[in-house]
CSV table of C-alpha atoms and ligand atoms in Angstrom, one decimal:
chain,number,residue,atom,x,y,z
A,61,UNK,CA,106.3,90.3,107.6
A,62,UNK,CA,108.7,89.4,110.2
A,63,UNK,CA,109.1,93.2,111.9
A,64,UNK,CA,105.7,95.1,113.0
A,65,UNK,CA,106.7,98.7,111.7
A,66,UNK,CA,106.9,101.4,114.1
A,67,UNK,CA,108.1,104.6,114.8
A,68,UNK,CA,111.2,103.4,116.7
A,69,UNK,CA,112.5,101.4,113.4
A,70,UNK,CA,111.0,102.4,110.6
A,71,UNK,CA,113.4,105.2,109.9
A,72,UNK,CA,116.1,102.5,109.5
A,73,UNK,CA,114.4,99.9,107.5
A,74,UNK,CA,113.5,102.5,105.5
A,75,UNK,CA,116.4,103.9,104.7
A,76,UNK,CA,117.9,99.8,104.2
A,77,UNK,CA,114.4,99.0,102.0
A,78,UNK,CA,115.7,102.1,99.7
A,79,UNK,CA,119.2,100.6,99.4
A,80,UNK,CA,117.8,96.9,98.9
A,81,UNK,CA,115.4,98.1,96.1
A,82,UNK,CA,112.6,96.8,97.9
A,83,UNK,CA,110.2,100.1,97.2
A,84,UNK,CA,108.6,99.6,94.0
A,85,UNK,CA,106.3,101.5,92.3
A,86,UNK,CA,102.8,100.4,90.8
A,87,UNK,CA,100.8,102.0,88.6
A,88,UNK,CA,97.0,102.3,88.5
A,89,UNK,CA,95.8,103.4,85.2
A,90,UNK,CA,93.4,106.0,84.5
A,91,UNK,CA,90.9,105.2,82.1
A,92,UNK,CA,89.0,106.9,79.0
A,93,UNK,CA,85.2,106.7,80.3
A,94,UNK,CA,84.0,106.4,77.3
A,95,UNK,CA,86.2,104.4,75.5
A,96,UNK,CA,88.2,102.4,78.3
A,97,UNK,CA,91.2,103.5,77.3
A,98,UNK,CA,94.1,103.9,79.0
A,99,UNK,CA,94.5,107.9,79.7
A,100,UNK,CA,96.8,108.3,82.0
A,101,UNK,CA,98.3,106.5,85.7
A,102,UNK,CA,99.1,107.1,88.8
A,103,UNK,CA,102.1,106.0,90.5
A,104,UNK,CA,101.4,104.4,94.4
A,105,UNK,CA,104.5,103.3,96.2
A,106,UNK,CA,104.1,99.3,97.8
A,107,UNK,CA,106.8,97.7,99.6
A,108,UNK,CA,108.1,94.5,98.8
A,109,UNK,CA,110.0,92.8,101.3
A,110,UNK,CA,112.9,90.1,100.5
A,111,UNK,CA,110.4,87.7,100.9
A,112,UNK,CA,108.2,88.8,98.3
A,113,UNK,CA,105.5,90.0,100.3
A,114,UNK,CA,104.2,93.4,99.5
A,115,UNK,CA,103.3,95.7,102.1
A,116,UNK,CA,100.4,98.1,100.8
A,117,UNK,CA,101.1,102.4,101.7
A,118,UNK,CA,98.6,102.2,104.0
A,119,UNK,CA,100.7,100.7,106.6
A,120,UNK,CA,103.9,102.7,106.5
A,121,UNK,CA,102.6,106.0,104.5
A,122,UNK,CA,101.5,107.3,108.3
A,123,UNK,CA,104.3,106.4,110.0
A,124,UNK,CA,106.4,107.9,107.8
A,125,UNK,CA,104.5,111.4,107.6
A,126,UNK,CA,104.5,111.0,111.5
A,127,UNK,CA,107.7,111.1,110.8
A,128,UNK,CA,108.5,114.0,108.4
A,129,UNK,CA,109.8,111.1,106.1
A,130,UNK,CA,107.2,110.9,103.7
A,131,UNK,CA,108.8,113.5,102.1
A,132,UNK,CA,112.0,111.9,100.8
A,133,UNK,CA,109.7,108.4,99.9
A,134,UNK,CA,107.8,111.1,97.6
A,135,UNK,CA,110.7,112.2,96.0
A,136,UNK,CA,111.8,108.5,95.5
A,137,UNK,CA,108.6,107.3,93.7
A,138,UNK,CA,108.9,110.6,91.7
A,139,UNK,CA,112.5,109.4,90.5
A,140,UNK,CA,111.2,106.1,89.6
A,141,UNK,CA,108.7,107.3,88.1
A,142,UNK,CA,110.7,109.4,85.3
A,143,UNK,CA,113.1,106.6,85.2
A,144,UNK,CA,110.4,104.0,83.7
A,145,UNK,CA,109.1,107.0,81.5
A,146,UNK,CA,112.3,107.8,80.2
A,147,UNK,CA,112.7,104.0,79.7
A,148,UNK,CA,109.8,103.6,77.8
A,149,UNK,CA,110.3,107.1,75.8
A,150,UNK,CA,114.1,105.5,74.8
A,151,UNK,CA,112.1,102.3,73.6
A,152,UNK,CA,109.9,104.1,71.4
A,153,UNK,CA,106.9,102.9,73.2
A,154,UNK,CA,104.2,104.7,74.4
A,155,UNK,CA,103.9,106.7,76.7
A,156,UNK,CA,100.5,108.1,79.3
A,157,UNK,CA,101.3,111.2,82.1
A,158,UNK,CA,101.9,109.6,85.0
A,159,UNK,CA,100.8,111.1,88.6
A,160,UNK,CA,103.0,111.1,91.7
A,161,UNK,CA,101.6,111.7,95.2
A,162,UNK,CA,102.8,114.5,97.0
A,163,UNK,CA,102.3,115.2,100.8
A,164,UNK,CA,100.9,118.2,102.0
A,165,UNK,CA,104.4,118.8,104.0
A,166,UNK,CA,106.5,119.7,100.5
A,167,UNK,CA,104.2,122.7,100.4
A,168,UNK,CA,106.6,124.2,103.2
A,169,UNK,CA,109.6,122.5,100.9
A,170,UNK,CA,111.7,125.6,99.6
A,171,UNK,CA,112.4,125.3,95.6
A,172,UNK,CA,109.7,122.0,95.4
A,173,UNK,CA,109.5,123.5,91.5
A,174,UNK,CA,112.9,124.0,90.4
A,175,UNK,CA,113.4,120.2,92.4
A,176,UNK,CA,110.6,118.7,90.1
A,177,UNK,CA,111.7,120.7,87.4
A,178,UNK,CA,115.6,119.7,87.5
A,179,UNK,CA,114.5,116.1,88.4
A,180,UNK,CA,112.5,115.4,85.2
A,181,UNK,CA,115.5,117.1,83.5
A,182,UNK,CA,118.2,114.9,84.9
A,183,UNK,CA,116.0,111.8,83.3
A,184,UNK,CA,115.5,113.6,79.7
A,185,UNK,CA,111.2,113.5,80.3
A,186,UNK,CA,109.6,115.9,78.9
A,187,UNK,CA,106.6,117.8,81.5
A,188,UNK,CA,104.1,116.4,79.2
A,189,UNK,CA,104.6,113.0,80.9
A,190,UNK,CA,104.2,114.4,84.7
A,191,UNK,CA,101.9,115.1,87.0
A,192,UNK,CA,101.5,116.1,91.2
A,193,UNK,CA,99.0,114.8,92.6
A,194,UNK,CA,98.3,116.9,96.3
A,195,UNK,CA,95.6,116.1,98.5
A,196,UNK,CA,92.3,118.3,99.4
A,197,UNK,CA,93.7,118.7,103.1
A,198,UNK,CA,97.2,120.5,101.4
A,199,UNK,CA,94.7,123.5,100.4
A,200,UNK,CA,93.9,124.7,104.0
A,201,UNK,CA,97.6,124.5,105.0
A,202,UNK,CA,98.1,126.6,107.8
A,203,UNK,CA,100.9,129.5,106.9
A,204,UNK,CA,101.5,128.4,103.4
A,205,UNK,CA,100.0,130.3,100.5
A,206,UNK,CA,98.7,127.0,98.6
A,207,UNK,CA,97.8,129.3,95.0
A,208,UNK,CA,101.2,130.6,94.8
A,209,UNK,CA,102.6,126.6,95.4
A,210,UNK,CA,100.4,125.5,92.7
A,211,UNK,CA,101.2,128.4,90.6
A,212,UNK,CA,105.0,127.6,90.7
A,213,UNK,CA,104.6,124.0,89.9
A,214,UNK,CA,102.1,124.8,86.7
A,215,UNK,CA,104.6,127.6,85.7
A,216,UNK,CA,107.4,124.7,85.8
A,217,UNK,CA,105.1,123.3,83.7
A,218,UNK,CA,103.9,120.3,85.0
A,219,UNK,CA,100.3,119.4,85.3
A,220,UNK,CA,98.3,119.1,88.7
A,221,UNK,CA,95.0,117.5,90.8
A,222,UNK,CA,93.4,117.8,93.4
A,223,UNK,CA,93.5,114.1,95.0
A,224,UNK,CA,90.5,113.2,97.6
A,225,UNK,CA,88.3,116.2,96.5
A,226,UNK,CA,85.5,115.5,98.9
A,227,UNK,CA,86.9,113.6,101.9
A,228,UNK,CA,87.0,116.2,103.8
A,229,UNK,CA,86.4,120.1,104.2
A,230,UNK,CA,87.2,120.9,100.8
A,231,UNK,CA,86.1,124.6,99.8
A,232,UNK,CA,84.5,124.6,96.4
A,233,UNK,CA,85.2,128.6,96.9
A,234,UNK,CA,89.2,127.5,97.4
A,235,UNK,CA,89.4,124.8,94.4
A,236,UNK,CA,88.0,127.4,92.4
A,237,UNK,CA,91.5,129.7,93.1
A,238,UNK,CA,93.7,127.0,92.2
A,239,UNK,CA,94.9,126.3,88.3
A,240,UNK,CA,94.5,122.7,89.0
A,241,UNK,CA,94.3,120.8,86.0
A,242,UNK,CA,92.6,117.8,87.7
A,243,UNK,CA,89.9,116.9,90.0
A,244,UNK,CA,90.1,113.7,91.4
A,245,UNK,CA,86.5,113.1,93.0
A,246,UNK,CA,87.0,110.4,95.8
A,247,UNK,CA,85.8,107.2,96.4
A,248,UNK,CA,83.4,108.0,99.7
A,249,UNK,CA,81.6,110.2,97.6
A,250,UNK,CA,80.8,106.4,95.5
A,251,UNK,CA,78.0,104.4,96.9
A,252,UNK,CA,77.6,100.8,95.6
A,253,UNK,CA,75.3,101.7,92.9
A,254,UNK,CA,74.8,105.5,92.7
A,255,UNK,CA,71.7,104.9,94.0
A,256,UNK,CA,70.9,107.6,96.3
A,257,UNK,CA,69.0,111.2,95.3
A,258,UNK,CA,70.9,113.4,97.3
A,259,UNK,CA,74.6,111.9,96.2
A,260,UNK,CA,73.8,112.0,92.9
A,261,UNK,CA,72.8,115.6,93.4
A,262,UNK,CA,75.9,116.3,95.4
A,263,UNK,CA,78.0,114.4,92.2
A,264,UNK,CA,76.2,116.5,89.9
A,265,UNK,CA,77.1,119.7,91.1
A,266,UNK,CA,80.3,118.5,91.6
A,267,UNK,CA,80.9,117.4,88.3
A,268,UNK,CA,79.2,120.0,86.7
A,269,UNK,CA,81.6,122.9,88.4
A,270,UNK,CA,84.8,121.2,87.6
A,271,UNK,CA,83.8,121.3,84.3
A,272,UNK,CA,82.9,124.8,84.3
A,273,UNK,CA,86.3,125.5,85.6
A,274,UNK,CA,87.7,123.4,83.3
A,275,UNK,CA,89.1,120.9,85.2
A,276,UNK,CA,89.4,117.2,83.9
A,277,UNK,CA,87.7,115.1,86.4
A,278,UNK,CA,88.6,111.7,87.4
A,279,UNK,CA,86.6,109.0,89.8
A,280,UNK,CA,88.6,107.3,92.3
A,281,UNK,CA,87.6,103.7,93.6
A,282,UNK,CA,85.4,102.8,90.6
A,283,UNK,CA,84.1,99.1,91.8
A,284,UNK,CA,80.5,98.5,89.9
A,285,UNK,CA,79.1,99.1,86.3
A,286,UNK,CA,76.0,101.2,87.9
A,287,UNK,CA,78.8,103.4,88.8
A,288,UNK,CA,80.7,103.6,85.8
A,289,UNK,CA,77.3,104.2,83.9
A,290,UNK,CA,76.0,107.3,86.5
A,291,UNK,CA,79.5,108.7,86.1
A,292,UNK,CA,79.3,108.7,82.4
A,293,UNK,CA,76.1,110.6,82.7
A,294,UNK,CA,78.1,113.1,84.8
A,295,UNK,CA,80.9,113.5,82.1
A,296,UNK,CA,83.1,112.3,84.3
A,297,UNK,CA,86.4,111.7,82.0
A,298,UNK,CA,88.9,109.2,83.6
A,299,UNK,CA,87.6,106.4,85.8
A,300,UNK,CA,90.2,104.9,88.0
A,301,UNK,CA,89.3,101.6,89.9
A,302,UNK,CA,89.0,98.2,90.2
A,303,UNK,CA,86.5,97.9,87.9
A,304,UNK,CA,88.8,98.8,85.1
A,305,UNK,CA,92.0,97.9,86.7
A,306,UNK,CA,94.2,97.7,90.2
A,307,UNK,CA,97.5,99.1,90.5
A,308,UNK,CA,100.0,96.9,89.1
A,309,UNK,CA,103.9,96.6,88.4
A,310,UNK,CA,105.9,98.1,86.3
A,311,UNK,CA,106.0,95.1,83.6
A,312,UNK,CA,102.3,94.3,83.5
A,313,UNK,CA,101.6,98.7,83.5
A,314,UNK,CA,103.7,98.2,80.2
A,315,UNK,CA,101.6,94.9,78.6
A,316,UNK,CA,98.6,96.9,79.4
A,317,UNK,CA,99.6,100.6,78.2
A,318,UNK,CA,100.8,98.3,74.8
A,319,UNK,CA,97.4,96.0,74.3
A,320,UNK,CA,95.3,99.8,75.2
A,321,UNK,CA,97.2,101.6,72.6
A,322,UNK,CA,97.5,99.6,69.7
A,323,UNK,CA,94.8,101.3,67.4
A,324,UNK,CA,94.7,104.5,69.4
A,325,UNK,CA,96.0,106.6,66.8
A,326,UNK,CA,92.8,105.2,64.1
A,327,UNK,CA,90.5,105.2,66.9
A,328,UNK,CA,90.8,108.6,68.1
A,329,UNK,CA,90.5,109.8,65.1
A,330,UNK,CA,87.4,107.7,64.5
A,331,UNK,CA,86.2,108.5,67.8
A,332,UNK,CA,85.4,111.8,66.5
A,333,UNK,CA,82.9,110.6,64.5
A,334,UNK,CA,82.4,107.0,65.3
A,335,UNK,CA,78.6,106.2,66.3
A,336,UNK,CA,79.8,104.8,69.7
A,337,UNK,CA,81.0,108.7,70.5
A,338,UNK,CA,76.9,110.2,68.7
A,339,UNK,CA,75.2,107.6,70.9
A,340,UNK,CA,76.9,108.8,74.1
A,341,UNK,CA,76.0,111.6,73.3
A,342,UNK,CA,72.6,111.3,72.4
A,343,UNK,CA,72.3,109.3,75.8
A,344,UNK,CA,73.9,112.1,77.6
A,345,UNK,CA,71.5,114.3,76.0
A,346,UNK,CA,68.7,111.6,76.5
A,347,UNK,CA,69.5,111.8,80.5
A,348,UNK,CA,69.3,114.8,80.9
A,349,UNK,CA,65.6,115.2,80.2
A,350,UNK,CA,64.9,111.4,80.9
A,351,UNK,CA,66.4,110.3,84.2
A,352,UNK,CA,65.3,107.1,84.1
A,353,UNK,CA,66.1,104.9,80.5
A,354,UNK,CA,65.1,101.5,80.3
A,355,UNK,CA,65.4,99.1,77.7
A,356,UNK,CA,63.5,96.2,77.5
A,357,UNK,CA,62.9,93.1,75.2
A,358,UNK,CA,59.4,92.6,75.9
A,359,UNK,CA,59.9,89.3,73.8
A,360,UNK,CA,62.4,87.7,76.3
A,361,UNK,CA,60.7,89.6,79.4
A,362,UNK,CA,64.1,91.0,80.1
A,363,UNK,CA,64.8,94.6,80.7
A,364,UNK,CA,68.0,97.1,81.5
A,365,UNK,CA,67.7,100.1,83.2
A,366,UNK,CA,70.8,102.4,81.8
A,367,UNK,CA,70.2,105.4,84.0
A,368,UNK,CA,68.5,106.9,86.5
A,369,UNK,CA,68.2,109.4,88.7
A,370,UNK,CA,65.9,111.4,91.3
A,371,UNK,CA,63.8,108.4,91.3
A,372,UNK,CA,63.1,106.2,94.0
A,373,UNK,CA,64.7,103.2,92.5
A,374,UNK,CA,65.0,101.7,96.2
A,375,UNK,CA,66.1,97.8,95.8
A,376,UNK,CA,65.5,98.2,91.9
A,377,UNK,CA,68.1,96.0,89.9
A,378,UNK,CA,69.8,97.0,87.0
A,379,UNK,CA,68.9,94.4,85.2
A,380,UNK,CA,66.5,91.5,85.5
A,381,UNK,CA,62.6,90.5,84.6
A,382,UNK,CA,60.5,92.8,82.9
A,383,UNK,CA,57.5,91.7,84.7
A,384,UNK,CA,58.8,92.0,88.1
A,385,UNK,CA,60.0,95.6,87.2
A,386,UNK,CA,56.3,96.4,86.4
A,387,UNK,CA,55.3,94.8,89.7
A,388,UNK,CA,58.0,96.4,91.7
A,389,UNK,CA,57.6,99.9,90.0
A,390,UNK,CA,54.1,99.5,90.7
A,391,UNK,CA,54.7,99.3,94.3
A,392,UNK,CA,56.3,102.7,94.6
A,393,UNK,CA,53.3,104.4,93.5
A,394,UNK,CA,50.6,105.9,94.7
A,395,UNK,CA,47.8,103.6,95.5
A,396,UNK,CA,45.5,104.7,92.9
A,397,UNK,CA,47.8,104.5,90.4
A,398,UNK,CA,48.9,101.0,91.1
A,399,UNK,CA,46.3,99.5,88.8
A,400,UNK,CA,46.9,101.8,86.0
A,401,UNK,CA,50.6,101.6,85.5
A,402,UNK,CA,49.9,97.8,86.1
A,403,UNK,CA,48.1,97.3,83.1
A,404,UNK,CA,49.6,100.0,80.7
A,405,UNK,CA,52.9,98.4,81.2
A,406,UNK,CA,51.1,94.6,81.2
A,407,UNK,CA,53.5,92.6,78.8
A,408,UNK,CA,51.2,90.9,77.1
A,409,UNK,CA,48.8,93.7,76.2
A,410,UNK,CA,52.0,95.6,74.8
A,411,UNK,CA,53.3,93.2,72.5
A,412,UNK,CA,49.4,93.0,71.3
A,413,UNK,CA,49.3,96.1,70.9
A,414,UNK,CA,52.6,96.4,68.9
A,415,UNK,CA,51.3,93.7,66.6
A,416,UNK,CA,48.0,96.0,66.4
A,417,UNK,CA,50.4,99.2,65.4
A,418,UNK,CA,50.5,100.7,68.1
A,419,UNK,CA,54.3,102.1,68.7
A,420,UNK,CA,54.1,104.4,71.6
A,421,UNK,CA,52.4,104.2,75.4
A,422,UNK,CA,52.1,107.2,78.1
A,423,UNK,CA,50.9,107.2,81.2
A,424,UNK,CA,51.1,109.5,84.5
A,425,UNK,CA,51.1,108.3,87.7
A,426,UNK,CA,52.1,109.5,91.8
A,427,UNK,CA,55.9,108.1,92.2
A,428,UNK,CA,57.1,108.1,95.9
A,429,UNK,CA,60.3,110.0,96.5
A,430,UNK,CA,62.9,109.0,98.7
A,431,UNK,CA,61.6,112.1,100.8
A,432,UNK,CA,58.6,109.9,101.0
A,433,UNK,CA,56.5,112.5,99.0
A,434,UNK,CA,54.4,111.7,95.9
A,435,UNK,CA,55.2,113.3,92.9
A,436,UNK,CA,53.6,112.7,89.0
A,437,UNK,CA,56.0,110.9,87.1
A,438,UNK,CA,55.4,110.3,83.0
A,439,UNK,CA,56.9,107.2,81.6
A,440,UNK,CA,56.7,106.7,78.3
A,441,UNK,CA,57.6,103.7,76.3
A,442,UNK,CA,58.9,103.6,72.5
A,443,UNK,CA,58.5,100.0,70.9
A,444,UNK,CA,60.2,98.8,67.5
A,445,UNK,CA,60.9,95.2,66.2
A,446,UNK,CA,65.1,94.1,66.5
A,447,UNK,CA,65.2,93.6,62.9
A,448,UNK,CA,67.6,90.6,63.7
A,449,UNK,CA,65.7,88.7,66.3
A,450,UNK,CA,62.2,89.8,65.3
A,451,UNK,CA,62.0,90.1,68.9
A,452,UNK,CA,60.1,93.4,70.4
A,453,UNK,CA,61.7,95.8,72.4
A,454,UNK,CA,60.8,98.7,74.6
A,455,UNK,CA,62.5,102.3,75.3
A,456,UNK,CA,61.4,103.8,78.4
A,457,UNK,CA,61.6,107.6,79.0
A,458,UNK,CA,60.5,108.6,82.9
A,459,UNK,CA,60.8,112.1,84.1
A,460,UNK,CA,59.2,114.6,87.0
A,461,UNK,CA,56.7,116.7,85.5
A,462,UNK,CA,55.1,119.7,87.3
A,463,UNK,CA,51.6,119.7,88.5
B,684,C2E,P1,95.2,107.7,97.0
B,684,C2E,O1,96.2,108.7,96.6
B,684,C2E,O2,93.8,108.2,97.2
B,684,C2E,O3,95.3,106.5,96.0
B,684,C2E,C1,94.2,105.7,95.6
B,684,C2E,C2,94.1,104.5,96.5
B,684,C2E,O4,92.8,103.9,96.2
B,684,C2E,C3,95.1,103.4,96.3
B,684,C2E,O5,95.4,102.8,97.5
B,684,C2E,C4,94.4,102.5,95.3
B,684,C2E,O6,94.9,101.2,95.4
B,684,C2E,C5,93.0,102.5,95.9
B,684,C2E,N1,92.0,102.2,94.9
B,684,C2E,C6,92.1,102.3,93.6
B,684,C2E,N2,90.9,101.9,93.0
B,684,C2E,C7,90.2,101.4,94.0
B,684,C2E,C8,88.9,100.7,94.0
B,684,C2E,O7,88.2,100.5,93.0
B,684,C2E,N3,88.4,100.4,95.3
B,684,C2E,C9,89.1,100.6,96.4
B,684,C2E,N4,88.6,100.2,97.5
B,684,C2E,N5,90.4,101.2,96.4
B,684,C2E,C10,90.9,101.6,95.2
B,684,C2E,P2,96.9,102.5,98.0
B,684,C2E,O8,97.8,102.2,96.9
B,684,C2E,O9,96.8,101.5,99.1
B,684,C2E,O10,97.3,103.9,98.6
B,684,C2E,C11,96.7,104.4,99.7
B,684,C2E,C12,97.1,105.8,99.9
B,684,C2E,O11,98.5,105.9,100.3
B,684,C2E,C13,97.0,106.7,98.6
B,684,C2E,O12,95.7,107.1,98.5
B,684,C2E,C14,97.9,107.8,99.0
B,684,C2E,O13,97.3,108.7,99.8
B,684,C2E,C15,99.0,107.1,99.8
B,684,C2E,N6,100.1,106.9,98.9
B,684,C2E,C16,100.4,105.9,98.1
B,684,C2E,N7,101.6,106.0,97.5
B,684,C2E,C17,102.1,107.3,98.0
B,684,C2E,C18,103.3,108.0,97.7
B,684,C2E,O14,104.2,107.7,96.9
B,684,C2E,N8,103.4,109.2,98.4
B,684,C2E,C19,102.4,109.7,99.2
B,684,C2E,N9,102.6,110.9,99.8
B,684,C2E,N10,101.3,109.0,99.4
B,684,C2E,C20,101.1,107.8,98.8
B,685,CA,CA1,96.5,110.0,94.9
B,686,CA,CA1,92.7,109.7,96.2
């Protein structure tokens, strides 16, 4: 970019970017976390200047709230939004609801309702399509009353979430006042692989209360599988992230919403019943009990580890070497118990054993928390032959057990 943006001229290039079409909209789909597809979108503004290059939000959206001028930019994206759904709708293809982000400041906007409301109208979309997106930080607005904001833009009957739920003082107690449809959980509350205790606690809870308010919760900033798979163990329902997708143009948001819809209507109806849908269950189930789930092809020496949780799993891969596993996992435990889980768990012995008839293992042994306190840990392991391969695989089961 030729200008460096400030708060001296942005108000006029601006205003000249609006007239030159050069704010553009780009959707970020949201994404079915079970099946991976697509659910829903949100709608980010980017700024393309003449010379093609795109400037991201981040470096005009706090300029422009600075400014008071965010407001109007909201109202743009919110137009062009309902002009590509009408556009589609006309078309007769189909169609996801579509989130718009609106500042905290249109909280003090008189008539922000009626607004949305003869907006959507003016474009023929019906609410079904719509959705406002207002951050965390728009709850503790000083002098406005935030439930009876909400209230009017439900009552219009568009649908609403909580954005960055989790950045920063959010009040479970206030959430819990608000008909939000939507709880979008953000991305700081991600690590890298999900791997810590006390943030998969905090997720937990989390999850487990917008649920019970009946909120439909999406994850924000979904980078890595270990992610995806903790948040499936959550329930979490929409992921949003690079992982699935960035946010995109118009034109490739269309391709996409096309190729992710083809067989939707067969597949839902299969996913009702579909043995993809009873195994997630089952696994959900599975976790709940088991934190830890490994699978492992004790013929291959290869293992994957599909959950886990409470566990020190410190600098424990995914996925990798069966017998490093057993050496690493033996190096969390309590001295003693090194030697014991060593040789239960020895690859060789197992398949043996296997070919003997045995089909089941147990053992108990001191685990080291990440509080750095032992506690006895069962692991259990399930063997069966892969009826294709002849090769022998392993189920591991690990859970906490009491004294
Ligand atoms: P946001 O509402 O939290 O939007 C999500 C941001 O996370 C987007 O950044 C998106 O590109 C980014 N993101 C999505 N998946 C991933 C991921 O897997 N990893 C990482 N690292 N990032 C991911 P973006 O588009 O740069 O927007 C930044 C912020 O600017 C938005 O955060 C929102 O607060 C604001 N913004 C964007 N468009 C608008 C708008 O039209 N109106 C208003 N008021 N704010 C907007
Ligand atoms: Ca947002
Ligand atoms: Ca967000």
């Amino acid at each position: 970019m030729l200008i460096e943006l400030n708060k001296d001229n942005i108000s006029d290039l601006i205003q000249k970017a609006y007239e030159n079409r050069e704010i553009k909209v780009y959707y970020q789909p949201k994404f079915n976390a079970l099946n991976g597809k697509i659910k829903g979108a949100e709608a980010l503004a980017r700024w393309q200047m003449s010379d093609g290059v795109v400037i991201s939000p981040g470096m005009f959206i706090p300029l422009l709230e600075d400014l008071g001028l965010i407001v109007e930019l909201d109202w743009y994206i919110f137009r062009e939004t309902c002009r590509f759904i009408a556009e589609e709708l006309k078309a007769g293809r189909k169609m996801v609801m579509i989130s718009t982000n609106f500042s905290r400041l249109h909280a003090r906007e008189a008539g922000f309702a009626e607004r949305l409301s003869k907006t959507a109208d003016s474009f023929g979309v019906p609410r079904k399509y719509l959705e406002v997106e207002i951050t965390e930080s728009a709850l503790a607005l000083e002098g406005v009353d935030i439930i009876d904001f909400v209230k009017s833009i439900k009552d219009a009957g568009f649908a609403i979430s909580i954005d960055d739920f989790g950045s920063g003082l959010s009040s479970l107690n206030f959430v819990k006042d608000v008909p939000a449809d939507e709880l979008k959980i953000d991305k700081s509350l991600l690590s890298h692989n999900c791997e810590n205790e006390k943030e998969r606690i905090v997720l937990e809870a989390i999850f487990e209360f917008a649920h019970r308010l009946n909120m439909t919760t999406v994850a924000e900033g979904v980078e890595t599988k270990e992610q995806l798979g903790f948040l499936r163990t959550c329930g979490c329902e929409l992921i949003q992230g690079f992982l699935f997708a960035r946010p995109m143009p118009e034109e490739d948001f269309r391709e996409a919403l096309i190729s992710s819809t083809k067989e939707t209507e067969t597949e839902d109806i299969l996913l009702i019943q579909s043995s993809t849908t009873a195994s997630q269950l089952l696994l959900n189930a599975v976790f709940k009990a088991f934190p830890l789930v490994i699978m492992s092809n004790l013929s291959r020496n290869s293992f994957y580890m599909m959950a886990y949780e409470n566990f020190s799993t410190r600098s424990c891969p995914s996925t990798g070497v069966y017998t490093e596993l057993i050496v690493h996992g033996a190096s969390t435990m309590y001295p003693d118990d090194q030697k014991l889980f060593s040789d239960t768990f020895d690859i060789n012995d197992q398949i043996a054993a296997y070919e003997r008839g045995e089909r089941t293992r147990r053992v108990v042994t001191r685990q080291l928390g990440d509080d750095g306190i032992y506690r006895p840990v069962e692991t259990t392991n399930y063997y069966m032959k892969n009826p294709d391969s002849d090769d022998i695989l392993a189920i591991t089961l690990s859970r906490a057990i009491d004294n």
